């Protein structure tokens, strides 16, 4: 990893003041978090305890009064579409990559970006055939007689890597391919914030975010910090996957993110020799879930070896086999997404 990228990753992990060091007074405290002198002091009585409880209640009231964090758009990005699933292994990243490529193919005048928000298991670098560290934008300053005054917004930003006309950013660009990310929740949310805010996206019409599976810290952090035009839920027709897809859709509703619809992935397998169709994961499970939730089905994607092989080789099926049935399925999904998106800001 390049020096600049390592510095960025280290800053993302440095959450405590002073780089995580414990201050000298704190180091001298006992196991219960007080200094020896304070522990030796006699109790101030019930009056002191009462005032402490009141101060705690006031502090809680102040925190609660702040409410949810104020959403702030990503600079240069008109609309954000998140692709999510409750359960891993249902083809969410493959779907996100091909949707981004289909959005760009449907209208060559539109600029599309792809953000890999899966910090623990980034897949976008391999699927988009991208390697290397992102470059940093130069720092811009105003020359004064005695010093250089740097503008507040002119800090170094990471430049996305680009392939097939799609600007991409991923944690996978900042770590070695086989290196695990062993971080707790707060560190992960800090990294996601930097992937959102410290990237020079330029001017994008659509930013597709490949969310990690589940309904945890990353989903909540992204949903509460940036305006999202719509969410797409991906699931197989299997009952176990549908249970978590239902939870994922309900999570977005709770945080007031419009759910555009569901994608039924791996819906049917067709034998390449005899053309017999087999519903390996069940039949129409996602369609039944859509009825329960009052949502639309954006499309069905078959279980086909070409979809897997093309993504593994870094040549997604929408690019490498644009006339195939699989590519046409992704184009249909992209068109259904566009039909349901609100009018972008001017």
mmCIF file of C-alpha atoms in Angstrom:
data_model
loop_
_atom_site.group_PDB
_atom_site.id
_atom_site.type_symbol
_atom_site.label_atom_id
_atom_site.label_comp_id
_atom_site.label_asym_id
_atom_site.label_seq_id
_atom_site.Cartn_x
_atom_site.Cartn_y
_atom_site.Cartn_z
ATOM 1 C CA UNK A 1 0.000 0.000 0.000
ATOM 2 C CA UNK A 2 1.236 3.500 -0.796
ATOM 3 C CA UNK A 3 2.307 5.818 2.009
ATOM 4 C CA UNK A 4 -0.589 8.217 1.555
ATOM 5 C CA UNK A 5 -3.146 5.422 1.575
ATOM 6 C CA UNK A 6 -1.604 3.937 4.735
ATOM 7 C CA UNK A 7 -1.846 7.325 6.443
ATOM 8 C CA UNK A 8 -5.497 7.536 5.450
ATOM 9 C CA UNK A 9 -6.229 4.076 6.845
ATOM 10 C CA UNK A 10 -4.441 4.879 10.086
ATOM 11 C CA UNK A 11 -6.412 8.100 10.486
ATOM 12 C CA UNK A 12 -9.622 6.129 9.999
ATOM 13 C CA UNK A 13 -8.663 3.827 12.865
ATOM 14 C CA UNK A 14 -7.416 6.579 15.214
ATOM 15 C CA UNK A 15 -10.545 7.405 17.133
ATOM 16 C CA UNK A 16 -9.240 8.379 20.562
ATOM 17 C CA UNK A 17 -7.809 11.848 21.284
ATOM 18 C CA UNK A 18 -4.046 11.935 21.017
ATOM 19 C CA UNK A 19 -3.944 8.920 18.702
ATOM 20 C CA UNK A 20 -5.461 6.552 21.225
ATOM 21 C CA UNK A 21 -3.020 7.265 24.077
ATOM 22 C CA UNK A 22 -4.315 7.382 27.609
ATOM 23 C CA UNK A 23 -3.613 10.630 29.421
ATOM 24 C CA UNK A 24 -1.322 10.648 32.450
ATOM 25 C CA UNK A 25 -4.088 11.448 34.969
ATOM 26 C CA UNK A 26 -6.173 8.616 33.564
ATOM 27 C CA UNK A 27 -3.247 6.223 33.804
ATOM 28 C CA UNK A 28 -2.873 6.976 37.517
ATOM 29 C CA UNK A 29 -6.509 6.159 38.240
ATOM 30 C CA UNK A 30 -7.508 3.010 40.034
ATOM 31 C CA UNK A 31 -9.534 0.138 38.621
ATOM 32 C CA UNK A 32 -12.800 1.952 39.301
ATOM 33 C CA UNK A 33 -11.746 5.007 37.277
ATOM 34 C CA UNK A 34 -10.906 7.403 40.171
ATOM 35 C CA UNK A 35 -7.662 8.854 41.476
ATOM 36 C CA UNK A 36 -6.242 7.580 44.776
ATOM 37 C CA UNK A 37 -7.045 10.906 46.449
ATOM 38 C CA UNK A 38 -10.642 10.827 45.251
ATOM 39 C CA UNK A 39 -11.097 7.232 46.364
ATOM 40 C CA UNK A 40 -9.778 8.064 49.807
ATOM 41 C CA UNK A 41 -12.120 11.051 50.234
ATOM 42 C CA UNK A 42 -15.273 10.534 52.360
ATOM 43 C CA UNK A 43 -18.702 10.435 50.703
ATOM 44 C CA UNK A 44 -20.410 13.794 50.260
ATOM 45 C CA UNK A 45 -23.760 12.231 51.260
ATOM 46 C CA UNK A 46 -27.122 11.975 49.616
ATOM 47 C CA UNK A 47 -27.175 15.629 48.494
ATOM 48 C CA UNK A 48 -24.103 15.104 46.314
ATOM 49 C CA UNK A 49 -25.576 11.898 44.906
ATOM 50 C CA UNK A 50 -28.826 13.664 44.081
ATOM 51 C CA UNK A 51 -27.050 16.495 42.256
ATOM 52 C CA UNK A 52 -25.028 13.940 40.306
ATOM 53 C CA UNK A 53 -28.187 12.127 39.202
ATOM 54 C CA UNK A 54 -29.727 15.411 38.140
ATOM 55 C CA UNK A 55 -26.647 16.331 36.099
ATOM 56 C CA UNK A 56 -26.773 12.917 34.415
ATOM 57 C CA UNK A 57 -30.434 13.375 33.539
ATOM 58 C CA UNK A 58 -29.701 16.813 32.090
ATOM 59 C CA UNK A 59 -26.899 15.395 29.970
ATOM 60 C CA UNK A 60 -29.131 12.627 28.638
ATOM 61 C CA UNK A 61 -31.852 15.156 27.817
ATOM 62 C CA UNK A 62 -29.365 17.292 25.868
ATOM 63 C CA UNK A 63 -28.167 14.280 23.869
ATOM 64 C CA UNK A 64 -31.701 13.156 23.070
ATOM 65 C CA UNK A 65 -32.690 16.681 22.014
ATOM 66 C CA UNK A 66 -30.096 16.596 19.249
ATOM 67 C CA UNK A 67 -32.064 13.897 17.444
ATOM 68 C CA UNK A 68 -30.661 12.099 14.406
ATOM 69 C CA UNK A 69 -27.567 13.491 12.657
ATOM 70 C CA UNK A 70 -28.399 16.022 9.957
ATOM 71 C CA UNK A 71 -28.130 14.544 6.488
ATOM 72 C CA UNK A 72 -25.597 16.187 4.228
ATOM 73 C CA UNK A 73 -25.398 15.405 0.500
ATOM 74 C CA UNK A 74 -22.175 14.039 -0.939
ATOM 75 C CA UNK A 75 -20.523 16.852 -2.861
ATOM 76 C CA UNK A 76 -21.058 16.480 -6.599
ATOM 77 C CA UNK A 77 -23.463 13.524 -6.315
ATOM 78 C CA UNK A 78 -27.061 14.067 -7.476
ATOM 79 C CA UNK A 79 -28.677 10.781 -6.405
ATOM 80 C CA UNK A 80 -27.623 7.828 -4.252
ATOM 81 C CA UNK A 81 -29.019 4.326 -4.736
ATOM 82 C CA UNK A 82 -28.131 1.658 -2.175
ATOM 83 C CA UNK A 83 -28.162 -2.042 -3.024
ATOM 84 C CA UNK A 84 -28.697 -4.129 0.095
ATOM 85 C CA UNK A 85 -29.655 -7.558 1.370
ATOM 86 C CA UNK A 86 -30.353 -8.933 4.795
ATOM 87 C CA UNK A 87 -28.228 -12.019 4.189
ATOM 88 C CA UNK A 88 -24.829 -12.493 2.584
ATOM 89 C CA UNK A 89 -24.259 -14.800 -0.364
ATOM 90 C CA UNK A 90 -27.366 -13.830 -2.334
ATOM 91 C CA UNK A 91 -25.493 -12.042 -5.140
ATOM 92 C CA UNK A 92 -25.852 -8.481 -3.868
ATOM 93 C CA UNK A 93 -22.415 -7.239 -4.984
ATOM 94 C CA UNK A 94 -22.790 -8.866 -8.405
ATOM 95 C CA UNK A 95 -26.164 -7.159 -8.746
ATOM 96 C CA UNK A 96 -24.787 -3.774 -7.621
ATOM 97 C CA UNK A 97 -21.922 -3.916 -10.134
ATOM 98 C CA UNK A 98 -24.151 -4.847 -13.062
ATOM 99 C CA UNK A 99 -26.803 -2.271 -12.086
ATOM 100 C CA UNK A 100 -24.160 0.475 -12.072
ATOM 101 C CA UNK A 101 -22.913 -0.618 -15.496
ATOM 102 C CA UNK A 102 -26.481 -0.857 -16.839
ATOM 103 C CA UNK A 103 -27.315 2.652 -15.585
ATOM 104 C CA UNK A 104 -24.290 3.992 -17.450
ATOM 105 C CA UNK A 105 -25.085 1.967 -20.591
ATOM 106 C CA UNK A 106 -28.704 3.131 -20.685
ATOM 107 C CA UNK A 107 -27.605 6.760 -21.002
ATOM 108 C CA UNK A 108 -24.014 7.508 -21.979
ATOM 109 C CA UNK A 109 -24.474 11.135 -20.912
ATOM 110 C CA UNK A 110 -24.904 10.079 -17.281
ATOM 111 C CA UNK A 111 -21.961 9.747 -14.912
ATOM 112 C CA UNK A 112 -22.146 6.786 -12.530
ATOM 113 C CA UNK A 113 -20.079 5.911 -9.471
ATOM 114 C CA UNK A 114 -19.841 2.742 -7.380
ATOM 115 C CA UNK A 115 -18.984 2.722 -3.664
ATOM 116 C CA UNK A 116 -18.105 -0.515 -1.888
ATOM 117 C CA UNK A 117 -19.350 -0.001 1.687
ATOM 118 C CA UNK A 118 -18.500 -3.557 2.744
ATOM 119 C CA UNK A 119 -15.441 -2.804 4.879
ATOM 120 C CA UNK A 120 -14.834 -6.388 5.999
ATOM 121 C CA UNK A 121 -15.333 -8.106 2.634
ATOM 122 C CA UNK A 122 -14.827 -5.690 -0.283
ATOM 123 C CA UNK A 123 -15.659 -7.296 -3.656
ATOM 124 C CA UNK A 124 -15.731 -4.354 -6.057
ATOM 125 C CA UNK A 125 -11.975 -4.290 -6.858
ATOM 126 C CA UNK A 126 -12.031 -7.853 -8.227
ATOM 127 C CA UNK A 127 -15.378 -7.580 -10.004
ATOM 128 C CA UNK A 128 -14.403 -4.295 -11.666
ATOM 129 C CA UNK A 129 -10.842 -5.486 -12.421
ATOM 130 C CA UNK A 130 -9.215 -2.665 -10.472
ATOM 131 C CA UNK A 131 -6.011 -2.656 -8.445
ATOM 132 C CA UNK A 132 -3.820 -0.043 -6.855
ATOM 133 C CA UNK A 133 -4.049 2.803 -4.398
ATOM 134 C CA UNK A 134 -6.161 5.900 -5.041
ATOM 135 C CA UNK A 135 -4.240 9.074 -5.738
ATOM 136 C CA UNK A 136 -4.766 12.125 -3.550
ATOM 137 C CA UNK A 137 -5.858 15.480 -4.876
ATOM 138 C CA UNK A 138 -3.260 18.224 -4.378
ATOM 139 C CA UNK A 139 -3.735 20.647 -1.518
ATOM 140 C CA UNK A 140 -4.758 24.109 -2.729
ATOM 141 C CA UNK A 141 -3.706 27.222 -0.847
ATOM 142 C CA UNK A 142 -3.831 31.009 -1.044
ATOM 143 C CA UNK A 143 -0.381 32.585 -0.940
ATOM 144 C CA UNK A 144 0.021 35.353 1.633
ATOM 145 C CA UNK A 145 3.022 37.621 2.340
ATOM 146 C CA UNK A 146 4.135 35.510 5.294
ATOM 147 C CA UNK A 147 2.351 32.182 4.984
ATOM 148 C CA UNK A 148 0.105 29.965 2.884
ATOM 149 C CA UNK A 149 -3.526 29.941 4.014
ATOM 150 C CA UNK A 150 -5.187 26.636 3.106
ATOM 151 C CA UNK A 151 -8.859 26.656 2.234
ATOM 152 C CA UNK A 152 -11.092 24.624 4.533
ATOM 153 C CA UNK A 153 -12.367 22.375 1.741
ATOM 154 C CA UNK A 154 -9.014 21.927 0.013
ATOM 155 C CA UNK A 155 -7.749 18.982 2.076
ATOM 156 C CA UNK A 156 -6.417 15.966 0.232
ATOM 157 C CA UNK A 157 -9.223 13.847 -1.198
ATOM 158 C CA UNK A 158 -8.923 10.363 -2.676
ATOM 159 C CA UNK A 159 -9.530 10.022 -6.391
ATOM 160 C CA UNK A 160 -11.688 7.022 -7.330
ATOM 161 C CA UNK A 161 -10.254 4.332 -9.576
ATOM 162 C CA UNK A 162 -12.110 4.017 -12.864
ATOM 163 C CA UNK A 163 -12.958 1.191 -15.239
ATOM 164 C CA UNK A 164 -15.701 0.687 -17.842
ATOM 165 C CA UNK A 165 -16.565 4.358 -17.288
ATOM 166 C CA UNK A 166 -17.514 3.793 -13.620
ATOM 167 C CA UNK A 167 -15.736 5.675 -10.809
ATOM 168 C CA UNK A 168 -15.116 3.172 -7.978
ATOM 169 C CA UNK A 169 -14.023 3.444 -4.358
ATOM 170 C CA UNK A 170 -13.477 0.555 -1.961
ATOM 171 C CA UNK A 171 -11.639 -0.342 1.210
ATOM 172 C CA UNK A 172 -10.052 -2.997 -0.978
ATOM 173 C CA UNK A 173 -7.939 -0.274 -2.619
ATOM 174 C CA UNK A 174 -6.407 0.660 0.749
ATOM 175 C CA UNK A 175 -5.399 -2.754 2.095
ATOM 176 C CA UNK A 176 -3.643 -5.822 0.753
ATOM 177 C CA UNK A 177 -5.930 -8.240 -1.066
ATOM 178 C CA UNK A 178 -5.651 -10.963 1.591
ATOM 179 C CA UNK A 179 -5.367 -8.671 4.638
ATOM 180 C CA UNK A 180 -8.305 -8.911 7.065
ATOM 181 C CA UNK A 181 -9.886 -5.783 8.521
ATOM 182 C CA UNK A 182 -10.115 -6.490 12.252
ATOM 183 C CA UNK A 183 -11.968 -3.395 13.433
ATOM 184 C CA UNK A 184 -14.742 -2.685 15.887
ATOM 185 C CA UNK A 185 -17.954 -0.872 14.964
ATOM 186 C CA UNK A 186 -16.805 2.692 15.679
ATOM 187 C CA UNK A 187 -13.692 2.262 13.541
ATOM 188 C CA UNK A 188 -15.767 0.822 10.695
ATOM 189 C CA UNK A 189 -18.210 3.751 10.818
ATOM 190 C CA UNK A 190 -15.279 6.177 10.780
ATOM 191 C CA UNK A 191 -13.912 4.455 7.673
ATOM 192 C CA UNK A 192 -17.326 4.574 5.964
ATOM 193 C CA UNK A 193 -17.593 8.288 6.742
ATOM 194 C CA UNK A 194 -14.233 8.864 5.072
ATOM 195 C CA UNK A 195 -15.237 6.811 2.024
ATOM 196 C CA UNK A 196 -18.300 9.029 1.707
ATOM 197 C CA UNK A 197 -16.788 12.430 2.479
ATOM 198 C CA UNK A 198 -13.093 12.248 1.612
ATOM 199 C CA UNK A 199 -13.424 11.087 -1.982
ATOM 200 C CA UNK A 200 -13.316 13.406 -4.994
ATOM 201 C CA UNK A 201 -16.312 11.945 -6.849
ATOM 202 C CA UNK A 202 -16.410 14.795 -9.347
ATOM 203 C CA UNK A 203 -19.902 15.229 -10.815
ATOM 204 C CA UNK A 204 -22.055 12.082 -10.636
ATOM 205 C CA UNK A 205 -25.646 11.586 -11.677
ATOM 206 C CA UNK A 206 -25.894 8.323 -9.725
ATOM 207 C CA UNK A 207 -23.803 6.800 -6.968
ATOM 208 C CA UNK A 208 -24.569 3.113 -6.397
ATOM 209 C CA UNK A 209 -23.557 1.921 -2.922
ATOM 210 C CA UNK A 210 -22.943 -1.777 -2.409
ATOM 211 C CA UNK A 211 -23.968 -2.211 1.237
ATOM 212 C CA UNK A 212 -22.702 -5.004 3.474
ATOM 213 C CA UNK A 213 -25.189 -7.704 4.470
ATOM 214 C CA UNK A 214 -27.279 -7.205 7.596
ATOM 215 C CA UNK A 215 -28.893 -4.244 9.334
ATOM 216 C CA UNK A 216 -26.052 -2.979 11.509
ATOM 217 C CA UNK A 217 -23.753 -0.023 12.041
ATOM 218 C CA UNK A 218 -22.860 0.649 8.403
ATOM 219 C CA UNK A 219 -26.446 0.597 7.178
ATOM 220 C CA UNK A 220 -27.546 2.931 9.949
ATOM 221 C CA UNK A 221 -24.583 5.288 9.498
ATOM 222 C CA UNK A 222 -25.062 5.610 5.730
ATOM 223 C CA UNK A 223 -28.852 5.988 5.977
ATOM 224 C CA UNK A 224 -28.699 8.710 8.605
ATOM 225 C CA UNK A 225 -25.823 10.759 7.206
ATOM 226 C CA UNK A 226 -26.599 11.149 3.499
ATOM 227 C CA UNK A 227 -29.854 11.591 1.555
ATOM 228 C CA UNK A 228 -30.666 8.351 -0.273
ATOM 229 C CA UNK A 229 -32.931 8.419 -3.322
ATOM 230 C CA UNK A 230 -33.879 4.771 -2.952
ATOM 231 C CA UNK A 231 -32.904 1.296 -1.773
ATOM 232 C CA UNK A 232 -32.929 -1.944 -3.757
ATOM 233 C CA UNK A 233 -33.266 -5.207 -1.809
ATOM 234 C CA UNK A 234 -31.685 -8.338 -3.327
ATOM 235 C CA UNK A 235 -32.673 -11.844 -2.268
ATOM 236 C CA UNK A 236 -32.903 -15.400 -3.529
ATOM 237 C CA UNK A 237 -36.298 -17.124 -3.329
ATOM 238 C CA UNK A 238 -35.017 -19.273 -0.446
ATOM 239 C CA UNK A 239 -37.002 -18.972 2.808
ATOM 240 C CA UNK A 240 -33.899 -18.339 4.948
ATOM 241 C CA UNK A 241 -32.805 -15.452 2.698
ATOM 242 C CA UNK A 242 -36.333 -14.027 2.577
ATOM 243 C CA UNK A 243 -36.500 -13.707 6.359
ATOM 244 C CA UNK A 244 -33.478 -11.390 6.364
ATOM 245 C CA UNK A 245 -34.574 -9.536 3.223
ATOM 246 C CA UNK A 246 -37.812 -8.687 5.035
ATOM 247 C CA UNK A 247 -35.786 -7.268 7.941
ATOM 248 C CA UNK A 248 -33.637 -5.246 5.548
ATOM 249 C CA UNK A 249 -36.672 -3.649 3.895
ATOM 250 C CA UNK A 250 -38.204 -2.819 7.271
ATOM 251 C CA UNK A 251 -34.941 -1.235 8.434
ATOM 252 C CA UNK A 252 -34.925 1.199 5.511
ATOM 253 C CA UNK A 253 -38.526 2.087 6.195
ATOM 254 C CA UNK A 254 -37.701 2.837 9.832
ATOM 255 C CA UNK A 255 -34.987 5.308 8.785
ATOM 256 C CA UNK A 256 -37.274 6.828 6.102
ATOM 257 C CA UNK A 257 -35.365 5.570 3.060
ATOM 258 C CA UNK A 258 -37.740 4.737 0.164
ATOM 259 C CA UNK A 259 -37.474 1.108 -0.951
ATOM 260 C CA UNK A 260 -37.687 1.081 -4.757
ATOM 261 C CA UNK A 261 -38.342 -2.645 -4.981
ATOM 262 C CA UNK A 262 -36.926 -6.146 -4.756
ATOM 263 C CA UNK A 263 -34.678 -8.154 -7.075
ATOM 264 C CA UNK A 264 -35.205 -11.912 -7.220
ATOM 265 C CA UNK A 265 -31.714 -13.289 -7.824
ATOM 266 C CA UNK A 266 -30.822 -16.856 -8.838
ATOM 267 C CA UNK A 267 -34.494 -17.350 -9.650
ATOM 268 C CA UNK A 268 -34.108 -20.323 -11.985
ATOM 269 C CA UNK A 269 -31.356 -22.580 -13.328
ATOM 270 C CA UNK A 270 -31.474 -23.735 -16.925
ATOM 271 C CA UNK A 271 -29.451 -26.785 -17.891
ATOM 272 C CA UNK A 272 -27.036 -25.739 -20.670
ATOM 273 C CA UNK A 273 -27.527 -29.104 -22.436
ATOM 274 C CA UNK A 274 -31.194 -30.025 -22.252
ATOM 275 C CA UNK A 275 -32.551 -26.544 -21.338
ATOM 276 C CA UNK A 276 -34.607 -27.988 -18.495
ATOM 277 C CA UNK A 277 -35.358 -25.350 -15.844
ATOM 278 C CA UNK A 278 -34.922 -26.069 -12.137
ATOM 279 C CA UNK A 279 -35.860 -23.720 -9.298
ATOM 280 C CA UNK A 280 -32.982 -24.608 -6.986
ATOM 281 C CA UNK A 281 -33.800 -21.975 -4.338
ATOM 282 C CA UNK A 282 -37.580 -22.194 -4.622
ATOM 283 C CA UNK A 283 -40.224 -20.551 -6.768
ATOM 284 C CA UNK A 284 -41.409 -16.943 -6.544
ATOM 285 C CA UNK A 285 -40.433 -16.454 -2.887
ATOM 286 C CA UNK A 286 -39.328 -12.862 -3.503
ATOM 287 C CA UNK A 287 -42.539 -12.113 -5.390
ATOM 288 C CA UNK A 288 -44.559 -13.330 -2.400
ATOM 289 C CA UNK A 289 -42.454 -11.156 -0.074
ATOM 290 C CA UNK A 290 -43.003 -8.141 -2.339
ATOM 291 C CA UNK A 291 -46.764 -8.614 -2.031
ATOM 292 C CA UNK A 292 -46.479 -8.811 1.749
ATOM 293 C CA UNK A 293 -44.456 -5.591 1.880
ATOM 294 C CA UNK A 294 -46.494 -3.794 -0.769
ATOM 295 C CA UNK A 295 -43.435 -3.413 -3.003
ATOM 296 C CA UNK A 296 -42.642 -4.073 -6.661
ATOM 297 C CA UNK A 297 -40.400 -6.696 -8.213
ATOM 298 C CA UNK A 298 -37.762 -4.855 -10.220
ATOM 299 C CA UNK A 299 -36.662 -7.984 -12.053
ATOM 300 C CA UNK A 300 -35.571 -11.621 -12.011
ATOM 301 C CA UNK A 301 -31.977 -12.696 -12.570
ATOM 302 C CA UNK A 302 -31.338 -16.352 -13.476
ATOM 303 C CA UNK A 303 -28.724 -18.590 -11.875
ATOM 304 C CA UNK A 304 -26.245 -18.748 -14.743
ATOM 305 C CA UNK A 305 -22.586 -19.708 -14.815
ATOM 306 C CA UNK A 306 -21.758 -16.771 -17.111
ATOM 307 C CA UNK A 307 -22.759 -14.263 -14.414
ATOM 308 C CA UNK A 308 -20.349 -15.833 -11.942
ATOM 309 C CA UNK A 309 -17.493 -16.328 -14.410
ATOM 310 C CA UNK A 310 -17.630 -12.819 -15.835
ATOM 311 C CA UNK A 311 -17.591 -11.168 -12.394
ATOM 312 C CA UNK A 312 -14.746 -13.389 -11.189
ATOM 313 C CA UNK A 313 -12.721 -12.396 -14.246
ATOM 314 C CA UNK A 314 -13.400 -8.676 -13.750
ATOM 315 C CA UNK A 315 -15.571 -8.433 -16.887
ATOM 316 C CA UNK A 316 -19.190 -8.218 -15.656
ATOM 317 C CA UNK A 317 -21.823 -9.714 -17.939
ATOM 318 C CA UNK A 318 -23.401 -6.332 -18.804
ATOM 319 C CA UNK A 319 -20.062 -5.322 -20.379
ATOM 320 C CA UNK A 320 -18.724 -8.608 -21.718
ATOM 321 C CA UNK A 321 -22.009 -10.187 -22.941
ATOM 322 C CA UNK A 322 -24.435 -7.276 -23.473
ATOM 323 C CA UNK A 323 -26.841 -9.324 -25.647
ATOM 324 C CA UNK A 324 -27.192 -12.206 -23.185
ATOM 325 C CA UNK A 325 -30.376 -12.875 -21.242
ATOM 326 C CA UNK A 326 -28.550 -12.121 -17.991
ATOM 327 C CA UNK A 327 -27.386 -8.702 -19.230
ATOM 328 C CA UNK A 328 -30.897 -7.913 -20.446
ATOM 329 C CA UNK A 329 -32.232 -8.766 -16.979
ATOM 330 C CA UNK A 330 -29.886 -6.212 -15.384
ATOM 331 C CA UNK A 331 -30.820 -3.586 -17.980
ATOM 332 C CA UNK A 332 -34.482 -4.121 -17.144
ATOM 333 C CA UNK A 333 -33.748 -3.698 -13.429
ATOM 334 C CA UNK A 334 -31.831 -0.468 -14.123
ATOM 335 C CA UNK A 335 -34.752 0.903 -16.137
ATOM 336 C CA UNK A 336 -37.195 0.016 -13.358
ATOM 337 C CA UNK A 337 -34.960 1.833 -10.858
ATOM 338 C CA UNK A 338 -34.859 4.950 -13.027
ATOM 339 C CA UNK A 339 -38.652 4.931 -13.350
ATOM 340 C CA UNK A 340 -39.019 5.011 -9.563
ATOM 341 C CA UNK A 341 -36.342 7.536 -8.668
ATOM 342 C CA UNK A 342 -37.505 11.034 -7.732
ATOM 343 C CA UNK A 343 -36.652 13.955 -9.974
ATOM 344 C CA UNK A 344 -33.000 14.816 -9.232
ATOM 345 C CA UNK A 345 -32.141 18.255 -7.853
ATOM 346 C CA UNK A 346 -31.316 20.885 -10.429
#
